[in-house]
């Protein structure tokens, strides 16, 4: 009789085992800030709550209704206080998990770099490869950021590529329509 309980307990043990999560944090937002604009003498925090009018402009530009969200990041300035660029932070869903990333915009509004800060999926880490991220450099407009055309996918990481590209499109539109006019 005692053996039955032992076997029952052993049979249920695998159900209690938790599968490992494949989260990898590559750098903090502050480390990305220093890497993206090493020449900056100071960083001023950016925190934007889109107004309904700004949200409407964003949705019209992207051609899809987006979820209102707070946009955070920094403005990078040199020693004289001159604008060097801006960094915006965001998170998107890959296939199942969040991907945290940062986009650096030059003073002219062109994308200077995209950095993956944390990747939590079990597959698709290839979006961290410099060759894939380099596709965004120099782009300013949504016409230059079309997924599958100007921005190519990576086999096995299609959803991560698509969703990060959509996030970069969103941030580029916010940078152009909200931050640049300031």
mmCIF file of C-alpha atoms in Angstrom:
data_model
loop_
_atom_site.group_PDB
_atom_site.id
_atom_site.type_symbol
_atom_site.label_atom_id
_atom_site.label_comp_id
_atom_site.label_asym_id
_atom_site.label_seq_id
_atom_site.Cartn_x
_atom_site.Cartn_y
_atom_site.Cartn_z
ATOM 1 C CA UNK A 1 0.000 0.000 0.000
ATOM 2 C CA UNK A 2 2.809 2.371 0.875
ATOM 3 C CA UNK A 3 4.454 1.678 -2.491
ATOM 4 C CA UNK A 4 1.384 2.920 -4.395
ATOM 5 C CA UNK A 5 1.748 6.384 -2.863
ATOM 6 C CA UNK A 6 5.444 6.425 -3.699
ATOM 7 C CA UNK A 7 4.757 5.517 -7.335
ATOM 8 C CA UNK A 8 1.972 8.101 -7.536
ATOM 9 C CA UNK A 9 4.290 10.790 -6.176
ATOM 10 C CA UNK A 10 7.031 9.825 -8.633
ATOM 11 C CA UNK A 11 4.572 9.805 -11.526
ATOM 12 C CA UNK A 12 3.483 13.381 -10.728
ATOM 13 C CA UNK A 13 7.011 14.722 -10.273
ATOM 14 C CA UNK A 14 7.644 15.507 -13.983
ATOM 15 C CA UNK A 15 4.559 17.734 -14.024
ATOM 16 C CA UNK A 16 6.212 19.945 -11.420
ATOM 17 C CA UNK A 17 9.368 20.437 -13.480
ATOM 18 C CA UNK A 18 9.511 23.903 -15.012
ATOM 19 C CA UNK A 19 11.035 24.242 -18.435
ATOM 20 C CA UNK A 20 13.942 26.680 -18.621
ATOM 21 C CA UNK A 21 13.288 30.121 -20.021
ATOM 22 C CA UNK A 22 15.656 31.278 -22.759
ATOM 23 C CA UNK A 23 15.825 34.901 -21.663
ATOM 24 C CA UNK A 24 19.090 36.617 -22.411
ATOM 25 C CA UNK A 25 19.772 40.184 -21.329
ATOM 26 C CA UNK A 26 22.493 41.546 -23.577
ATOM 27 C CA UNK A 27 22.735 45.034 -22.123
ATOM 28 C CA UNK A 28 20.839 47.442 -19.941
ATOM 29 C CA UNK A 29 19.199 50.547 -21.346
ATOM 30 C CA UNK A 30 21.952 52.639 -19.763
ATOM 31 C CA UNK A 31 24.663 50.490 -21.351
ATOM 32 C CA UNK A 32 22.932 50.848 -24.724
ATOM 33 C CA UNK A 33 22.781 54.606 -24.231
ATOM 34 C CA UNK A 34 26.537 54.773 -23.636
ATOM 35 C CA UNK A 35 27.265 52.468 -26.585
ATOM 36 C CA UNK A 36 24.959 54.273 -29.020
ATOM 37 C CA UNK A 37 26.180 57.798 -28.248
ATOM 38 C CA UNK A 38 29.620 57.507 -26.602
ATOM 39 C CA UNK A 39 30.396 61.123 -27.551
ATOM 40 C CA UNK A 40 27.458 62.506 -25.551
ATOM 41 C CA UNK A 41 28.291 64.729 -22.603
ATOM 42 C CA UNK A 42 24.802 64.386 -21.172
ATOM 43 C CA UNK A 43 21.526 62.552 -21.621
ATOM 44 C CA UNK A 44 18.147 64.132 -20.931
ATOM 45 C CA UNK A 45 15.305 61.751 -20.205
ATOM 46 C CA UNK A 46 12.411 61.504 -22.660
ATOM 47 C CA UNK A 47 8.985 60.397 -21.410
ATOM 48 C CA UNK A 48 6.116 60.829 -23.847
ATOM 49 C CA UNK A 49 2.448 60.091 -23.339
ATOM 50 C CA UNK A 50 0.898 60.452 -26.776
ATOM 51 C CA UNK A 51 -2.088 62.761 -26.941
ATOM 52 C CA UNK A 52 -5.192 61.443 -28.730
ATOM 53 C CA UNK A 53 -4.276 63.630 -31.729
ATOM 54 C CA UNK A 54 -0.706 62.260 -31.792
ATOM 55 C CA UNK A 55 -2.053 58.716 -31.445
ATOM 56 C CA UNK A 56 -4.346 59.326 -34.419
ATOM 57 C CA UNK A 57 -1.438 60.628 -36.530
ATOM 58 C CA UNK A 58 0.603 57.558 -35.565
ATOM 59 C CA UNK A 59 -2.224 55.161 -36.400
ATOM 60 C CA UNK A 60 -2.861 56.846 -39.763
ATOM 61 C CA UNK A 61 0.827 56.789 -40.683
ATOM 62 C CA UNK A 62 1.166 53.102 -39.779
ATOM 63 C CA UNK A 63 -2.193 52.152 -41.296
ATOM 64 C CA UNK A 64 -3.194 50.239 -38.185
ATOM 65 C CA UNK A 65 -4.631 51.091 -34.785
ATOM 66 C CA UNK A 66 -1.855 50.845 -32.211
ATOM 67 C CA UNK A 67 -2.140 50.473 -28.491
ATOM 68 C CA UNK A 68 -1.421 53.743 -26.682
ATOM 69 C CA UNK A 69 1.815 53.461 -24.815
ATOM 70 C CA UNK A 70 4.349 55.556 -23.048
ATOM 71 C CA UNK A 71 7.566 56.139 -24.956
ATOM 72 C CA UNK A 72 10.777 56.469 -22.987
ATOM 73 C CA UNK A 73 14.360 57.197 -23.852
ATOM 74 C CA UNK A 74 16.937 59.967 -23.892
ATOM 75 C CA UNK A 75 18.081 62.956 -25.865
ATOM 76 C CA UNK A 76 21.865 62.900 -26.303
ATOM 77 C CA UNK A 77 23.696 66.231 -26.214
ATOM 78 C CA UNK A 78 27.315 67.260 -26.627
ATOM 79 C CA UNK A 79 29.282 69.457 -24.193
ATOM 80 C CA UNK A 80 27.796 72.644 -25.680
ATOM 81 C CA UNK A 81 24.246 71.308 -25.288
ATOM 82 C CA UNK A 82 23.817 70.674 -29.027
ATOM 83 C CA UNK A 83 21.525 67.789 -29.984
ATOM 84 C CA UNK A 84 23.454 64.724 -31.119
ATOM 85 C CA UNK A 85 20.488 62.382 -31.303
ATOM 86 C CA UNK A 86 17.773 60.509 -29.480
ATOM 87 C CA UNK A 87 17.341 56.998 -28.161
ATOM 88 C CA UNK A 88 13.898 55.463 -27.802
ATOM 89 C CA UNK A 89 13.179 52.238 -25.937
ATOM 90 C CA UNK A 90 10.469 49.732 -26.755
ATOM 91 C CA UNK A 91 9.311 46.152 -26.326
ATOM 92 C CA UNK A 92 7.473 43.959 -28.805
ATOM 93 C CA UNK A 93 6.268 40.376 -28.726
ATOM 94 C CA UNK A 94 8.481 38.009 -30.712
ATOM 95 C CA UNK A 95 6.474 34.834 -31.104
ATOM 96 C CA UNK A 96 5.478 34.389 -27.474
ATOM 97 C CA UNK A 97 7.815 36.534 -25.384
ATOM 98 C CA UNK A 98 8.923 40.168 -25.214
ATOM 99 C CA UNK A 99 11.917 41.530 -27.084
ATOM 100 C CA UNK A 100 13.393 44.694 -25.562
ATOM 101 C CA UNK A 101 15.289 46.979 -27.904
ATOM 102 C CA UNK A 102 16.543 50.528 -28.402
ATOM 103 C CA UNK A 103 16.628 52.676 -31.527
ATOM 104 C CA UNK A 104 19.137 55.516 -31.907
ATOM 105 C CA UNK A 105 18.172 58.438 -34.159
ATOM 106 C CA UNK A 106 20.692 61.018 -35.328
ATOM 107 C CA UNK A 107 20.030 64.746 -35.070
ATOM 108 C CA UNK A 108 18.677 64.568 -38.642
ATOM 109 C CA UNK A 109 16.119 61.898 -37.642
ATOM 110 C CA UNK A 110 17.820 59.053 -39.512
ATOM 111 C CA UNK A 111 18.193 55.755 -37.682
ATOM 112 C CA UNK A 112 21.778 55.281 -36.540
ATOM 113 C CA UNK A 113 21.419 51.904 -34.842
ATOM 114 C CA UNK A 114 19.052 49.299 -33.443
ATOM 115 C CA UNK A 115 20.205 47.385 -30.363
ATOM 116 C CA UNK A 116 18.498 44.310 -28.904
ATOM 117 C CA UNK A 117 18.626 44.684 -25.130
ATOM 118 C CA UNK A 118 16.889 41.447 -24.091
ATOM 119 C CA UNK A 119 15.645 38.456 -26.058
ATOM 120 C CA UNK A 120 13.380 35.978 -24.338
ATOM 121 C CA UNK A 121 12.433 33.525 -27.103
ATOM 122 C CA UNK A 122 13.975 30.070 -27.530
ATOM 123 C CA UNK A 123 14.641 30.713 -31.250
ATOM 124 C CA UNK A 124 15.365 33.728 -33.416
ATOM 125 C CA UNK A 125 18.270 35.329 -31.576
ATOM 126 C CA UNK A 126 19.722 36.002 -35.029
ATOM 127 C CA UNK A 127 17.993 39.390 -34.974
ATOM 128 C CA UNK A 128 20.985 40.458 -32.874
ATOM 129 C CA UNK A 129 23.318 39.854 -35.805
ATOM 130 C CA UNK A 130 24.865 43.138 -36.989
ATOM 131 C CA UNK A 131 23.984 42.364 -40.618
ATOM 132 C CA UNK A 132 20.259 42.208 -39.841
ATOM 133 C CA UNK A 133 20.222 45.294 -37.601
ATOM 134 C CA UNK A 134 22.313 47.263 -40.101
ATOM 135 C CA UNK A 135 19.356 47.209 -42.527
ATOM 136 C CA UNK A 136 17.753 49.994 -40.468
ATOM 137 C CA UNK A 137 20.729 52.376 -40.513
ATOM 138 C CA UNK A 138 20.151 55.587 -42.450
ATOM 139 C CA UNK A 139 16.404 55.042 -42.829
ATOM 140 C CA UNK A 140 13.984 57.863 -41.958
ATOM 141 C CA UNK A 141 10.612 57.120 -43.512
ATOM 142 C CA UNK A 142 8.127 54.288 -43.397
ATOM 143 C CA UNK A 143 8.674 53.724 -47.123
ATOM 144 C CA UNK A 144 12.287 52.848 -46.293
ATOM 145 C CA UNK A 145 11.284 50.476 -43.486
ATOM 146 C CA UNK A 146 8.970 48.013 -45.221
ATOM 147 C CA UNK A 147 9.273 44.498 -43.877
ATOM 148 C CA UNK A 148 9.971 41.951 -46.603
ATOM 149 C CA UNK A 149 11.180 44.645 -48.968
ATOM 150 C CA UNK A 150 13.806 47.007 -47.527
ATOM 151 C CA UNK A 151 13.995 45.057 -44.268
ATOM 152 C CA UNK A 152 14.575 41.372 -44.960
ATOM 153 C CA UNK A 153 13.581 38.544 -42.667
ATOM 154 C CA UNK A 154 15.700 35.775 -41.201
ATOM 155 C CA UNK A 155 14.547 32.185 -41.650
ATOM 156 C CA UNK A 156 13.466 30.845 -38.271
ATOM 157 C CA UNK A 157 13.054 34.339 -36.820
ATOM 158 C CA UNK A 158 10.316 35.702 -39.069
ATOM 159 C CA UNK A 159 7.952 36.849 -36.323
ATOM 160 C CA UNK A 160 10.742 38.454 -34.301
ATOM 161 C CA UNK A 161 11.980 40.241 -37.440
ATOM 162 C CA UNK A 162 8.489 41.390 -38.384
ATOM 163 C CA UNK A 163 7.560 42.614 -34.912
ATOM 164 C CA UNK A 164 10.837 44.439 -34.259
ATOM 165 C CA UNK A 165 10.503 46.078 -37.700
ATOM 166 C CA UNK A 166 6.950 47.169 -36.841
ATOM 167 C CA UNK A 167 8.237 48.548 -33.540
ATOM 168 C CA UNK A 168 11.020 50.464 -35.281
ATOM 169 C CA UNK A 169 8.432 51.859 -37.719
ATOM 170 C CA UNK A 170 6.335 53.018 -34.768
ATOM 171 C CA UNK A 171 9.304 54.645 -33.012
ATOM 172 C CA UNK A 172 10.494 56.302 -36.243
ATOM 173 C CA UNK A 173 7.033 57.794 -36.732
ATOM 174 C CA UNK A 174 6.930 59.038 -33.131
ATOM 175 C CA UNK A 175 10.418 60.496 -33.490
ATOM 176 C CA UNK A 176 9.468 62.294 -36.712
ATOM 177 C CA UNK A 177 6.017 63.538 -35.652
ATOM 178 C CA UNK A 178 6.419 64.170 -31.913
ATOM 179 C CA UNK A 179 10.109 64.633 -31.052
ATOM 180 C CA UNK A 180 11.501 66.300 -34.173
ATOM 181 C CA UNK A 181 9.057 69.250 -34.082
ATOM 182 C CA UNK A 182 10.161 70.116 -30.493
#
